[in-house]
Amino acid sequence: MKDKTKATFQALMPVVLMLTSAPEERELEREREIEMRSLLDTAARSPVATLAQHLQKPTPGTYIGSGKVGELAALVKTHVAQQVVFDVRLSPRQQRNLEEEIGCTVLDYDELILDIFARNARTHQAMLAVELARLDYTKSRLRRMWTHLDRQTAGGGSGMGSGGLTGTGEKQIEMDRRQVRKRIQDLKTRLLEIDARKDRAVASRGECFNIALVGYTNAGKSSLMNALTSAGVLAEDRLFATLDTRTARLPLDRFSNVVMSDTVGFIRDLPPTLIASFHATLAEVREADLLLHVVDASSSVMEEQIDAVEAVLKAIGANEVPVVMVFNKIDRVYSKTILLAFRRRYKQAVSVSATNGDGLDLLREIIKTVVAKRVKQVRIRFSVLDGALDSFIRARAHVMSEEYQDDHAVLSIEVDDRALEELQANPKVEVLPQAAAR
Ligand SMILES: Nc1nc2c(ncn2[C@@H]2O[C@H](COP(=O)(O)OP(=O)(O)OP(=O)(O)O)[C@@H](O)[C@H]2O)c(=O)[nH]1
Ligand SMILES: [Mg+2]
């Protein structure tokens, strides 16, 4: 699928990017910066200046040291930046202190990711999930919000240093707190309803073999989905292009009951509140029979990205599902030899290019082998007069041969465990062992 060039003009907000890292993370620094820039771009912000600090341990009150806070304030002033964006999670107190000292809003990593999710949410379910995650984030930061508002109504700029609130502000915070709690409860109830519906929908696909695509954001999951199925999902060079789940049938020769789901991408340190609110969206991943972990093999931090994805899989309780590693974008990888050595660490792995189709046949073969393991061959006998039963069987099983004895059909079929159990439990079906030919 072609990249979509953004036709609409978007005014980018000028921001100062604050990069923080432990001294031992030096190697990752460059990639972190690239990722942060890409996230800022997705969030319609443009870094007009960047500042970095190596920290052994964060300063409790302001995360970075007081000298750096001063430097940040100066940069903001010089470049007329509207915001400072941190690449880490800040406590509400650190965020508030920084805002008071610097004199503009300070976004932390979680808030930036939440902002991107809010921008990209398209379906009702994704919108509710994002709203819940954002409220959860805001509920411990209401004082900060009111400080901003108070500042504006006080004539702008003047009250920056004190951080004190008027009596009205204090009352408002209490009212807001109650409202936020109520809305959170309401959203949780609605999402639980969706969750239950979704679980039922996934369960009703029980007769299908469910494959879920997982991976770091921008790894090429949607592109792979498009290359393998006719789903036609949105794939673009933007982080978190996909926030919802789309499921489509995967054509695979004689295996007619395989479906594939594309879903939300992961990132390092995905805010826990987001993982919790996307519980329903991630049902496909938890309930899958097989995960295809799509890796961007052209990234120099492939390993960190794999670790981040594995951490999220664990957090959502999907770490027991069998995985095939799919190293994508091999058309862009700088050393196939290094990639091959890396691939050997995994039991099941394949290199592909969703764009030019390399390796896709091999991937299909691997999937077939996994599906085939779940399939058993049996012969069944039932009355030809039962048309409904006949359709039921044909929808769940692959018929290899059929013959007719009086008013009975005898079919040699391939079925998976679950479908076989259903047939065995059906009094109208006689399951004959494969050996009992004739
Ligand atoms: N060169 C190359 N580019 C690829 C390949 N697969 C995907 N891409 C590009 O990578 C970018 C991201 O692709 P998507 O399929 O949207 O990635 P995704 O994993 O679905 O991303 P999110 O939904 O944002 O998490 C797009 O610009 C694709 O064109 C590939 O095999 N080779
Ligand atoms: Mg996608």
JSON list of C-alpha atoms in Angstrom, two decimals, residues 260-357:
[
{"chain": "A", "resi": 260, "resn": "MET", "atom": "CA", "xyz": [-6.13, -12.47, 10.62]},
{"chain": "A", "resi": 261, "resn": "SER", "atom": "CA", "xyz": [-6.46, -9.37, 12.83]},
{"chain": "A", "resi": 262, "resn": "ASP", "atom": "CA", "xyz": [-4.49, -6.15, 12.58]},
{"chain": "A", "resi": 263, "resn": "THR", "atom": "CA", "xyz": [-4.36, -4.11, 15.74]},
{"chain": "A", "resi": 264, "resn": "VAL", "atom": "CA", "xyz": [-2.82, -1.20, 17.65]},
{"chain": "A", "resi": 265, "resn": "GLY", "atom": "CA", "xyz": [0.98, -0.98, 17.63]},
{"chain": "A", "resi": 266, "resn": "PHE", "atom": "CA", "xyz": [3.09, -0.95, 20.77]},
{"chain": "A", "resi": 267, "resn": "ILE", "atom": "CA", "xyz": [5.86, 1.38, 21.90]},
{"chain": "A", "resi": 268, "resn": "ARG", "atom": "CA", "xyz": [8.42, 1.46, 24.70]},
{"chain": "A", "resi": 269, "resn": "ASP", "atom": "CA", "xyz": [6.89, 2.29, 28.08]},
{"chain": "A", "resi": 270, "resn": "LEU", "atom": "CA", "xyz": [3.32, 2.29, 26.82]},
{"chain": "A", "resi": 271, "resn": "PRO", "atom": "CA", "xyz": [1.41, 4.17, 29.54]},
{"chain": "A", "resi": 272, "resn": "PRO", "atom": "CA", "xyz": [-0.24, 1.57, 31.82]},
{"chain": "A", "resi": 273, "resn": "THR", "atom": "CA", "xyz": [-3.51, 3.49, 31.76]},
{"chain": "A", "resi": 274, "resn": "LEU", "atom": "CA", "xyz": [-3.62, 3.02, 27.98]},
{"chain": "A", "resi": 275, "resn": "ILE", "atom": "CA", "xyz": [-2.98, -0.70, 28.22]},
{"chain": "A", "resi": 276, "resn": "ALA", "atom": "CA", "xyz": [-5.84, -0.95, 30.71]},
{"chain": "A", "resi": 277, "resn": "SER", "atom": "CA", "xyz": [-8.29, 1.03, 28.59]},
{"chain": "A", "resi": 278, "resn": "PHE", "atom": "CA", "xyz": [-7.42, -0.83, 25.40]},
{"chain": "A", "resi": 279, "resn": "HIS", "atom": "CA", "xyz": [-8.28, -4.13, 27.08]},
{"chain": "A", "resi": 280, "resn": "ALA", "atom": "CA", "xyz": [-11.21, -4.72, 24.70]},
{"chain": "A", "resi": 281, "resn": "THR", "atom": "CA", "xyz": [-9.23, -3.81, 21.57]},
{"chain": "A", "resi": 282, "resn": "LEU", "atom": "CA", "xyz": [-6.54, -6.24, 22.61]},
{"chain": "A", "resi": 283, "resn": "ALA", "atom": "CA", "xyz": [-8.96, -9.18, 23.04]},
{"chain": "A", "resi": 284, "resn": "GLU", "atom": "CA", "xyz": [-7.90, -10.41, 19.59]},
{"chain": "A", "resi": 285, "resn": "VAL", "atom": "CA", "xyz": [-4.32, -10.65, 20.78]},
{"chain": "A", "resi": 286, "resn": "ARG", "atom": "CA", "xyz": [-5.07, -12.47, 24.02]},
{"chain": "A", "resi": 287, "resn": "GLU", "atom": "CA", "xyz": [-7.47, -14.92, 22.38]},
{"chain": "A", "resi": 288, "resn": "ALA", "atom": "CA", "xyz": [-5.39, -15.58, 19.27]},
{"chain": "A", "resi": 289, "resn": "ASP", "atom": "CA", "xyz": [-4.21, -19.06, 18.27]},
{"chain": "A", "resi": 290, "resn": "LEU", "atom": "CA", "xyz": [-1.05, -17.60, 16.79]},
{"chain": "A", "resi": 291, "resn": "LEU", "atom": "CA", "xyz": [0.72, -14.25, 16.96]},
{"chain": "A", "resi": 292, "resn": "LEU", "atom": "CA", "xyz": [2.80, -12.88, 14.13]},
{"chain": "A", "resi": 293, "resn": "HIS", "atom": "CA", "xyz": [5.26, -10.55, 15.83]},
{"chain": "A", "resi": 294, "resn": "VAL", "atom": "CA", "xyz": [6.15, -8.09, 13.07]},
{"chain": "A", "resi": 295, "resn": "VAL", "atom": "CA", "xyz": [9.60, -6.52, 13.50]},
{"chain": "A", "resi": 296, "resn": "ASP", "atom": "CA", "xyz": [11.01, -3.59, 11.55]},
{"chain": "A", "resi": 297, "resn": "ALA", "atom": "CA", "xyz": [14.28, -5.25, 10.51]},
{"chain": "A", "resi": 298, "resn": "SER", "atom": "CA", "xyz": [15.57, -1.97, 9.07]},
{"chain": "A", "resi": 299, "resn": "SER", "atom": "CA", "xyz": [15.61, -0.36, 12.52]},
{"chain": "A", "resi": 300, "resn": "SER", "atom": "CA", "xyz": [18.91, -0.18, 14.36]},
{"chain": "A", "resi": 301, "resn": "VAL", "atom": "CA", "xyz": [17.08, -0.64, 17.66]},
{"chain": "A", "resi": 302, "resn": "MET", "atom": "CA", "xyz": [15.22, -3.74, 16.56]},
{"chain": "A", "resi": 303, "resn": "GLU", "atom": "CA", "xyz": [16.21, -5.58, 19.73]},
{"chain": "A", "resi": 304, "resn": "GLU", "atom": "CA", "xyz": [14.85, -2.90, 22.08]},
{"chain": "A", "resi": 305, "resn": "GLN", "atom": "CA", "xyz": [11.66, -2.79, 20.05]},
{"chain": "A", "resi": 306, "resn": "ILE", "atom": "CA", "xyz": [11.26, -6.56, 20.32]},
{"chain": "A", "resi": 307, "resn": "ASP", "atom": "CA", "xyz": [11.77, -6.33, 24.09]},
{"chain": "A", "resi": 308, "resn": "ALA", "atom": "CA", "xyz": [9.21, -3.55, 24.36]},
{"chain": "A", "resi": 309, "resn": "VAL", "atom": "CA", "xyz": [6.63, -5.60, 22.45]},
{"chain": "A", "resi": 310, "resn": "GLU", "atom": "CA", "xyz": [7.30, -8.67, 24.58]},
{"chain": "A", "resi": 311, "resn": "ALA", "atom": "CA", "xyz": [6.83, -6.58, 27.72]},
{"chain": "A", "resi": 312, "resn": "VAL", "atom": "CA", "xyz": [3.42, -5.39, 26.51]},
{"chain": "A", "resi": 313, "resn": "LEU", "atom": "CA", "xyz": [2.38, -8.92, 25.51]},
{"chain": "A", "resi": 314, "resn": "LYS", "atom": "CA", "xyz": [3.18, -9.98, 29.06]},
{"chain": "A", "resi": 315, "resn": "ALA", "atom": "CA", "xyz": [1.28, -7.03, 30.53]},
{"chain": "A", "resi": 316, "resn": "ILE", "atom": "CA", "xyz": [-1.87, -7.93, 28.61]},
{"chain": "A", "resi": 317, "resn": "GLY", "atom": "CA", "xyz": [-1.61, -11.63, 29.43]},
{"chain": "A", "resi": 318, "resn": "ALA", "atom": "CA", "xyz": [-0.80, -12.80, 25.89]},
{"chain": "A", "resi": 319, "resn": "ASN", "atom": "CA", "xyz": [2.67, -14.18, 26.54]},
{"chain": "A", "resi": 320, "resn": "GLU", "atom": "CA", "xyz": [1.55, -17.81, 26.34]},
{"chain": "A", "resi": 321, "resn": "VAL", "atom": "CA", "xyz": [0.23, -17.57, 22.78]},
{"chain": "A", "resi": 322, "resn": "PRO", "atom": "CA", "xyz": [2.59, -19.20, 20.22]},
{"chain": "A", "resi": 323, "resn": "VAL", "atom": "CA", "xyz": [4.59, -16.66, 18.20]},
{"chain": "A", "resi": 324, "resn": "VAL", "atom": "CA", "xyz": [6.18, -16.54, 14.76]},
{"chain": "A", "resi": 325, "resn": "MET", "atom": "CA", "xyz": [8.72, -13.70, 14.42]},
{"chain": "A", "resi": 326, "resn": "VAL", "atom": "CA", "xyz": [8.29, -11.86, 11.12]},
{"chain": "A", "resi": 327, "resn": "PHE", "atom": "CA", "xyz": [11.28, -9.69, 10.22]},
{"chain": "A", "resi": 328, "resn": "ASN", "atom": "CA", "xyz": [9.77, -7.15, 7.84]},
{"chain": "A", "resi": 329, "resn": "LYS", "atom": "CA", "xyz": [11.24, -4.46, 5.54]},
{"chain": "A", "resi": 330, "resn": "ILE", "atom": "CA", "xyz": [14.12, -6.70, 4.43]},
{"chain": "A", "resi": 331, "resn": "ASP", "atom": "CA", "xyz": [14.22, -4.66, 1.23]},
{"chain": "A", "resi": 332, "resn": "ARG", "atom": "CA", "xyz": [15.69, -1.91, 3.42]},
{"chain": "A", "resi": 333, "resn": "VAL", "atom": "CA", "xyz": [17.87, -3.87, 5.83]},
{"chain": "A", "resi": 334, "resn": "TYR", "atom": "CA", "xyz": [21.57, -2.95, 5.68]},
{"chain": "A", "resi": 335, "resn": "SER", "atom": "CA", "xyz": [23.02, -6.38, 6.44]},
{"chain": "A", "resi": 336, "resn": "LYS", "atom": "CA", "xyz": [21.13, -9.58, 5.69]},
{"chain": "A", "resi": 337, "resn": "THR", "atom": "CA", "xyz": [23.92, -11.58, 7.37]},
{"chain": "A", "resi": 338, "resn": "ILE", "atom": "CA", "xyz": [23.49, -9.79, 10.68]},
{"chain": "A", "resi": 339, "resn": "LEU", "atom": "CA", "xyz": [19.75, -10.18, 10.41]},
{"chain": "A", "resi": 340, "resn": "LEU", "atom": "CA", "xyz": [20.10, -13.90, 9.76]},
{"chain": "A", "resi": 341, "resn": "ALA", "atom": "CA", "xyz": [22.32, -14.33, 12.82]},
{"chain": "A", "resi": 342, "resn": "PHE", "atom": "CA", "xyz": [19.77, -12.44, 14.88]},
{"chain": "A", "resi": 343, "resn": "ARG", "atom": "CA", "xyz": [16.89, -14.47, 13.51]},
{"chain": "A", "resi": 344, "resn": "ARG", "atom": "CA", "xyz": [18.48, -17.70, 14.69]},
{"chain": "A", "resi": 345, "resn": "ARG", "atom": "CA", "xyz": [17.63, -16.80, 18.27]},
{"chain": "A", "resi": 346, "resn": "TYR", "atom": "CA", "xyz": [14.01, -17.55, 17.53]},
{"chain": "A", "resi": 347, "resn": "LYS", "atom": "CA", "xyz": [12.41, -20.92, 17.08]},
{"chain": "A", "resi": 348, "resn": "GLN", "atom": "CA", "xyz": [10.05, -19.75, 14.39]},
{"chain": "A", "resi": 349, "resn": "ALA", "atom": "CA", "xyz": [11.19, -16.82, 12.26]},
{"chain": "A", "resi": 350, "resn": "VAL", "atom": "CA", "xyz": [10.92, -15.58, 8.70]},
{"chain": "A", "resi": 351, "resn": "SER", "atom": "CA", "xyz": [12.20, -12.53, 6.77]},
{"chain": "A", "resi": 352, "resn": "VAL", "atom": "CA", "xyz": [9.74, -10.72, 4.53]},
{"chain": "A", "resi": 353, "resn": "SER", "atom": "CA", "xyz": [9.02, -7.50, 2.74]},
{"chain": "A", "resi": 354, "resn": "ALA", "atom": "CA", "xyz": [5.39, -6.46, 2.85]},
{"chain": "A", "resi": 355, "resn": "THR", "atom": "CA", "xyz": [6.14, -3.96, 0.10]},
{"chain": "A", "resi": 356, "resn": "ASN", "atom": "CA", "xyz": [7.76, -6.15, -2.54]},
{"chain": "A", "resi": 357, "resn": "GLY", "atom": "CA", "xyz": [6.32, -9.49, -1.45]}
]
